Coordinates of C-alpha atoms and ligand atoms in Angstrom, one line a residue:
M1 CA -33.0 -76.1 -73.3
K2 CA -33.8 -72.8 -71.6
K3 CA -37.3 -71.5 -72.5
I4 CA -38.9 -68.1 -72.8
L5 CA -42.1 -67.7 -70.9
V6 CA -44.8 -65.6 -72.7
T7 CA -47.7 -64.8 -70.4
G8 CA -50.9 -63.9 -72.3
G9 CA -49.2 -65.6 -75.3
L10 CA -52.5 -66.4 -76.9
G11 CA -53.5 -62.7 -77.0
F12 CA -53.2 -60.2 -79.8
I13 CA -49.7 -59.0 -79.2
G14 CA -48.6 -62.0 -77.3
S15 CA -49.3 -64.5 -80.1
H16 CA -47.5 -62.4 -82.7
T17 CA -44.5 -62.2 -80.3
V18 CA -44.5 -66.0 -79.9
V19 CA -44.2 -66.3 -83.7
E20 CA -41.3 -64.0 -83.8
L21 CA -39.6 -65.7 -80.9
Q22 CA -39.9 -69.1 -82.6
N23 CA -38.7 -67.6 -85.8
E24 CA -35.6 -66.5 -83.9
G25 CA -35.1 -70.1 -82.6
F26 CA -36.3 -69.5 -79.0
E27 CA -38.1 -72.3 -77.2
V28 CA -41.4 -70.8 -76.0
V29 CA -43.8 -71.7 -73.2
I30 CA -47.1 -69.9 -72.9
I31 CA -49.3 -69.3 -69.8
D32 CA -52.7 -68.0 -70.7
N33 CA -56.0 -68.3 -68.8
L34 CA -58.0 -67.8 -72.1
S35 CA -60.1 -65.1 -70.4
N36 CA -59.6 -62.8 -73.5
S37 CA -58.4 -65.2 -76.2
K38 CA -59.2 -68.5 -77.9
I39 CA -57.3 -71.9 -77.9
E40 CA -57.5 -71.8 -81.7
V41 CA -54.7 -69.2 -81.6
L42 CA -52.3 -72.0 -80.6
Q43 CA -53.0 -73.7 -83.9
G44 CA -52.7 -70.4 -85.7
I45 CA -49.2 -70.0 -84.3
T46 CA -48.3 -73.6 -85.1
N47 CA -49.5 -73.1 -88.7
I48 CA -47.2 -70.2 -89.2
T49 CA -44.0 -71.6 -87.6
G50 CA -44.5 -75.3 -87.8
K51 CA -43.7 -75.5 -84.0
K52 CA -46.5 -75.9 -81.4
P53 CA -45.5 -73.9 -78.3
E54 CA -45.8 -75.5 -74.9
F55 CA -49.0 -74.2 -73.3
H56 CA -50.4 -74.0 -69.7
P57 CA -53.9 -72.7 -69.2
F58 CA -53.7 -71.6 -65.6
D59 CA -54.4 -68.2 -64.1
L60 CA -51.4 -66.2 -62.9
L61 CA -53.4 -65.3 -59.8
E62 CA -52.9 -68.9 -58.7
K63 CA -49.6 -68.1 -56.8
D64 CA -48.7 -71.7 -56.0
K65 CA -49.0 -72.8 -59.6
V66 CA -46.8 -69.9 -60.7
Q67 CA -44.2 -70.8 -58.0
D68 CA -44.2 -74.5 -59.0
F69 CA -43.9 -73.5 -62.7
F70 CA -40.8 -71.6 -62.2
K71 CA -39.3 -74.2 -59.9
S72 CA -39.9 -77.0 -62.4
N73 CA -38.9 -75.1 -65.6
E74 CA -35.7 -73.5 -66.7
I75 CA -37.0 -70.1 -67.8
A76 CA -34.3 -67.8 -69.4
G77 CA -36.6 -64.8 -69.6
V78 CA -40.2 -63.6 -69.3
I79 CA -42.3 -61.5 -71.6
H80 CA -45.3 -60.4 -69.6
F81 CA -48.5 -59.5 -71.6
A82 CA -51.2 -61.1 -69.4
A83 CA -53.5 -58.4 -68.2
S84 CA -57.0 -57.0 -68.6
K85 CA -56.9 -54.1 -71.1
A86 CA -60.3 -52.6 -71.8
V87 CA -60.2 -49.0 -70.8
G88 CA -64.0 -48.6 -70.4
E89 CA -64.4 -51.9 -68.4
S90 CA -61.6 -50.8 -66.0
V91 CA -63.7 -47.7 -65.1
E92 CA -66.7 -50.0 -64.3
K93 CA -64.6 -52.7 -62.5
P94 CA -61.5 -51.0 -61.0
L95 CA -60.9 -53.6 -58.3
M96 CA -61.0 -56.4 -60.8
Y97 CA -58.3 -54.6 -62.8
Y98 CA -56.1 -53.8 -59.8
E99 CA -56.4 -57.4 -58.5
N100 CA -55.8 -59.1 -61.9
N101 CA -53.1 -56.9 -63.4
L102 CA -51.1 -56.1 -60.3
G103 CA -51.7 -59.5 -58.6
S104 CA -50.6 -61.4 -61.7
L105 CA -47.5 -59.3 -62.1
I106 CA -46.5 -59.7 -58.4
N107 CA -46.9 -63.5 -58.7
I108 CA -44.7 -63.5 -61.8
L109 CA -42.0 -61.4 -60.1
N110 CA -42.1 -63.8 -57.1
G111 CA -41.9 -66.8 -59.3
M112 CA -39.0 -65.4 -61.2
Q113 CA -37.0 -64.9 -58.0
A114 CA -38.0 -68.5 -56.9
G115 CA -36.7 -69.8 -60.2
N116 CA -33.6 -67.6 -60.4
C117 CA -34.9 -66.0 -63.7
N118 CA -33.9 -62.3 -64.1
P119 CA -34.9 -60.8 -67.4
I120 CA -38.5 -59.5 -67.9
I121 CA -40.0 -57.5 -70.7
F122 CA -43.1 -55.7 -69.6
S123 CA -46.1 -54.7 -71.8
S124 CA -46.6 -51.1 -71.0
S125 CA -48.5 -48.3 -72.8
C126 CA -48.2 -44.7 -73.9
T127 CA -51.3 -44.2 -71.9
V128 CA -48.9 -43.5 -68.9
Y129 CA -48.2 -40.1 -70.6
G130 CA -51.8 -39.1 -70.8
Q131 CA -52.0 -36.0 -73.1
A132 CA -48.3 -35.2 -73.3
D133 CA -47.4 -31.5 -73.4
V134 CA -44.8 -32.0 -76.1
L135 CA -45.1 -34.1 -79.3
P136 CA -43.5 -36.4 -80.4
I137 CA -43.4 -38.1 -77.0
T138 CA -40.0 -39.0 -75.5
E139 CA -39.3 -41.5 -72.6
D140 CA -38.6 -38.6 -70.2
A141 CA -41.9 -36.9 -70.8
P142 CA -43.7 -36.5 -67.4
L143 CA -46.1 -39.3 -66.5
K144 CA -49.6 -37.9 -66.1
L145 CA -52.5 -38.9 -63.8
A146 CA -54.0 -42.0 -65.4
E147 CA -57.2 -41.5 -67.4
S148 CA -58.5 -44.9 -66.3
P149 CA -57.8 -47.7 -63.8
Y150 CA -56.4 -49.7 -66.8
G151 CA -53.8 -47.0 -67.4
N152 CA -53.1 -46.7 -63.7
T153 CA -52.3 -50.4 -63.5
K154 CA -49.7 -49.9 -66.3
K155 CA -48.1 -47.0 -64.3
M156 CA -48.2 -48.9 -61.0
S157 CA -46.8 -52.1 -62.7
E158 CA -43.8 -50.1 -64.0
E159 CA -43.2 -48.9 -60.4
I160 CA -43.6 -52.3 -58.9
I161 CA -41.1 -53.8 -61.4
N162 CA -38.7 -50.8 -60.9
D163 CA -38.7 -51.3 -57.1
T164 CA -38.2 -55.0 -57.5
T165 CA -35.1 -54.5 -59.7
K166 CA -33.6 -52.5 -56.9
A167 CA -34.1 -55.3 -54.4
S168 CA -33.3 -58.3 -56.5
N169 CA -31.3 -59.4 -59.6
I170 CA -34.3 -58.9 -61.8
Q171 CA -33.5 -56.8 -64.9
A172 CA -36.4 -55.2 -66.8
I173 CA -37.4 -53.4 -69.9
A174 CA -40.9 -51.7 -70.2
L175 CA -42.1 -51.2 -73.7
R176 CA -44.6 -48.4 -73.9
Y177 CA -46.7 -49.3 -76.9
F178 CA -48.6 -46.7 -78.9
N179 CA -51.5 -48.1 -80.9
P180 CA -51.0 -51.8 -82.0
I181 CA -53.0 -52.7 -85.1
G182 CA -53.1 -55.2 -88.0
A183 CA -52.6 -59.0 -88.1
H184 CA -50.1 -61.5 -89.3
P185 CA -49.7 -61.4 -93.1
T186 CA -50.7 -65.1 -93.2
A187 CA -54.0 -64.2 -91.6
E188 CA -53.5 -67.2 -89.3
I189 CA -53.5 -64.9 -86.2
G190 CA -54.9 -61.4 -85.5
E191 CA -57.0 -59.3 -83.2
L192 CA -59.9 -61.1 -81.6
P193 CA -62.0 -58.5 -79.9
L194 CA -64.7 -60.3 -77.8
G195 CA -68.0 -58.4 -78.2
V196 CA -68.3 -54.9 -79.5
P197 CA -64.8 -53.6 -80.3
N198 CA -63.5 -50.7 -78.2
N199 CA -60.6 -50.0 -80.5
L200 CA -60.7 -48.3 -83.9
I201 CA -59.3 -50.8 -86.3
P202 CA -61.4 -53.8 -85.4
F203 CA -64.5 -51.5 -85.6
V204 CA -63.4 -50.4 -89.0
T205 CA -62.9 -53.9 -90.3
Q206 CA -66.2 -55.2 -88.8
T207 CA -68.0 -52.2 -90.4
A208 CA -66.5 -52.9 -93.8
A209 CA -67.5 -56.6 -93.3
G210 CA -71.1 -55.6 -92.6
I211 CA -71.0 -56.9 -89.0
R212 CA -71.4 -53.3 -87.7
P213 CA -73.8 -50.9 -89.6
Q214 CA -71.6 -47.8 -89.3
L215 CA -68.4 -46.5 -87.7
S216 CA -68.8 -43.6 -85.4
V217 CA -65.9 -41.1 -85.5
F218 CA -65.6 -39.8 -82.0
G219 CA -65.2 -36.1 -82.5
D220 CA -64.0 -33.8 -85.3
D221 CA -63.5 -30.7 -83.2
Y222 CA -60.0 -31.5 -81.9
P223 CA -57.1 -29.0 -82.5
T224 CA -55.7 -31.2 -85.3
P225 CA -55.4 -30.6 -89.1
D226 CA -58.7 -32.4 -89.9
G227 CA -60.3 -32.1 -86.4
T228 CA -60.1 -35.8 -85.6
A229 CA -57.8 -37.3 -83.0
V230 CA -54.3 -38.4 -83.9
R231 CA -52.6 -41.6 -82.8
D232 CA -49.4 -43.6 -83.7
Y233 CA -50.6 -46.8 -85.3
I234 CA -47.9 -49.5 -85.3
H235 CA -48.2 -52.9 -87.1
V236 CA -48.4 -55.7 -84.5
V237 CA -45.6 -57.6 -86.3
D238 CA -43.2 -54.7 -85.9
L239 CA -44.2 -54.4 -82.3
A240 CA -43.6 -58.1 -81.8
K241 CA -40.1 -57.7 -83.2
A242 CA -39.4 -54.9 -80.7
H243 CA -39.9 -57.5 -77.9
I244 CA -37.3 -59.8 -79.4
A245 CA -34.8 -56.9 -79.6
A246 CA -35.5 -56.0 -76.0
L247 CA -35.2 -59.6 -74.8
K248 CA -31.9 -60.1 -76.5
R249 CA -30.6 -56.8 -74.9
L250 CA -31.3 -58.3 -71.4
L251 CA -30.1 -61.8 -72.3
H252 CA -26.8 -60.3 -73.5
N253 CA -26.6 -58.0 -70.5
E254 CA -26.5 -54.9 -72.8
N255 CA -29.0 -52.9 -70.7
K256 CA -27.5 -49.8 -69.1
T257 CA -29.7 -49.7 -66.0
A258 CA -31.7 -52.4 -64.1
M259 CA -34.9 -51.0 -65.6
E260 CA -35.2 -49.3 -69.0
F261 CA -38.2 -47.7 -70.8
F262 CA -38.8 -47.5 -74.5
N263 CA -41.5 -45.8 -76.5
V264 CA -42.5 -48.2 -79.3
G265 CA -44.3 -46.6 -82.2
T266 CA -43.8 -45.6 -85.8
G267 CA -43.0 -42.0 -84.9
M268 CA -45.8 -40.8 -87.2
G269 CA -49.3 -39.6 -86.2
S270 CA -52.4 -40.4 -88.2
S271 CA -55.9 -38.9 -87.7
V272 CA -59.0 -41.1 -87.6
L273 CA -60.1 -39.7 -91.0
E274 CA -56.6 -40.4 -92.4
V275 CA -56.9 -44.0 -91.1
I276 CA -60.4 -44.4 -92.7
H277 CA -59.1 -43.1 -96.1
A278 CA -56.0 -45.3 -95.9
F279 CA -58.2 -48.3 -95.2
E280 CA -60.4 -47.5 -98.2
N281 CA -57.3 -47.1 -100.4
A282 CA -55.6 -50.2 -99.1
T283 CA -58.6 -52.5 -99.4
Q284 CA -60.8 -50.8 -102.0
Q285 CA -63.6 -51.1 -99.4
K286 CA -65.9 -48.1 -98.9
L287 CA -66.4 -47.3 -95.2
N288 CA -69.8 -46.1 -93.9
Y289 CA -69.0 -43.7 -91.0
K290 CA -70.4 -40.6 -89.3
I291 CA -69.0 -38.0 -87.1
V292 CA -70.4 -38.0 -83.5
G293 CA -69.3 -36.4 -80.2
R294 CA -66.0 -37.0 -78.5
R295 CA -65.5 -40.2 -76.4
A296 CA -64.9 -39.4 -72.7
G297 CA -61.2 -39.8 -71.7
D298 CA -59.8 -39.5 -75.2
I299 CA -56.7 -37.4 -75.8
T300 CA -56.1 -35.2 -78.8
A301 CA -52.9 -36.6 -80.1
A302 CA -50.1 -39.0 -79.2
Y303 CA -47.2 -40.2 -81.3
A304 CA -43.8 -41.5 -80.4
D305 CA -40.3 -40.0 -80.5
T306 CA -38.5 -43.2 -81.6
A307 CA -34.9 -42.0 -81.4
L308 CA -34.1 -43.9 -78.2
V309 CA -35.7 -47.3 -79.2
N310 CA -34.1 -47.0 -82.7
K311 CA -30.7 -46.4 -81.2
E312 CA -30.6 -48.6 -78.1
L313 CA -32.6 -51.6 -79.5
G314 CA -31.4 -51.3 -83.1
W315 CA -35.1 -51.6 -84.0
K316 CA -37.4 -49.6 -86.2
T317 CA -40.8 -50.1 -87.8
E318 CA -40.6 -51.7 -91.3
L319 CA -44.4 -52.0 -92.1
S320 CA -46.7 -49.2 -93.1
L321 CA -50.1 -48.1 -91.9
E322 CA -51.5 -49.5 -95.2
D323 CA -49.8 -52.8 -94.6
A324 CA -51.4 -53.0 -91.2
L325 CA -54.9 -52.1 -92.5
R326 CA -54.6 -54.6 -95.4
D327 CA -53.5 -57.3 -93.0
A328 CA -56.3 -56.5 -90.6
W329 CA -58.8 -56.7 -93.4
H330 CA -57.5 -60.1 -94.7
W331 CA -57.8 -61.4 -91.1
Q332 CA -61.3 -60.0 -90.8
L333 CA -62.3 -61.8 -94.0
K334 CA -61.3 -65.1 -92.5
Q335 CA -63.5 -64.7 -89.4
K336 CA -66.7 -66.7 -89.5
Ligands
WQD401 C1 -58.1 -44.7 -81.4 C2 -58.8 -43.4 -82.0 C3 -60.7 -42.8 -80.8 C4 -63.1 -46.3 -81.9 C5 -56.5 -47.4 -76.3 C6 -55.8 -47.5 -74.9 C7 -54.4 -47.9 -75.1 C8 -54.4 -49.2 -75.9 C9 -55.0 -48.9 -77.3 C10 -54.6 -51.3 -74.8 C11 -59.3 -42.5 -80.9 C12 -61.1 -43.2 -82.2 C13 -62.1 -45.4 -81.8 C14 -64.3 -45.9 -82.7 C15 -63.3 -43.7 -83.1 N1 -55.1 -50.2 -75.2 N2 -62.2 -44.1 -82.3 N3 -64.3 -44.6 -83.2 O1 -58.0 -44.9 -77.2 O2 -55.9 -44.4 -78.6 O3 -55.9 -46.3 -77.0 O4 -56.3 -48.5 -77.0 O5 -53.5 -51.7 -74.9 O6 -53.8 -48.0 -73.9 O7 -55.9 -46.2 -74.3 O8 -57.2 -46.5 -79.1 O9 -58.4 -47.6 -80.9 O10 -59.8 -47.0 -78.9 O11 -59.0 -45.2 -80.4 O12 -63.4 -42.6 -83.6 O13 -65.3 -46.6 -82.8 O14 -59.9 -43.8 -82.7 O15 -61.5 -41.7 -80.4 O16 -59.1 -41.1 -81.3 P1 -56.8 -45.4 -78.0 P2 -58.7 -46.6 -79.8

């Protein structure tokens, strides 16, 4: 039976996408080097779906292993998540980010051609837009200079894939995520930030759980209604389902061009203070926070124009901000 390869399939978005693929009846194989995830996630996926995905723990930088994998497996399509993704770390270690994120992608694309596998869904990010001039953000918004090497690897990866589709039979869809949050409603899988969380929601739930003494709100002097920065927070399960819709589009040859781009968000912006209050309402947990200065590199506001993804993929978000915050909290409560 033809399989779907999910690279980084034990990661936050990857694991939730594996669950939805299995729910749709796809046979899934995961490659993950466990550099930013834990093997226990495999059991979490299995507990939800009753099906243990095939798993290979090698590094995508091992070109020969990637080539051998594609030659010895019938892969119908690839969903490529595997990448380093910490914005701050990428500023300190740019070469590690370029080598890992671009090198892994190039090995995957070469492997796909060796294995005559054409469809790829690429995990991209709204970070490619920087601070957009017009909100909500459409797919034809100009791409800005990246704020970090991490963001630059996303932009460069899109270009590498686009060029490859012009010189091969590879067909691609880049999903530009806004802010993925939450966890699976079963609390069997969720976000596993290693060390001090960079992102807002894990910091919120760890503060509420008493792991962190206080949440710092990075700035309340932005030109927004309450002064705090605005983002488009999308439930990770909704985001996972967008990958299924995109994969089916390519498998059924419904794509209109060799490479397509879709903004994947809720279409609604929420400020940091609105998220805090929504968390307190959804979980009945009081949150200890203080306003501090802005974080370097942060933009004021970003939220998606979802018209194209709704129309072309026939997908839209079904879960609310409160659903995501409640699921994130239930997941946090299960952590040791
Ligand atoms: C959200 C808002 C912060 C932490 C980044 C990447 C993006 C993607 C998601 C990987 C901002 C504020 C945060 C805190 C705070 N990364 N905040 N206190 O920066 O929008 O996006 O993560 O795929 O590509 O750019 O997400 O969760 O870090 O921040 O006030 O302790 O919360 O200033 O306004 P961001 P974030």
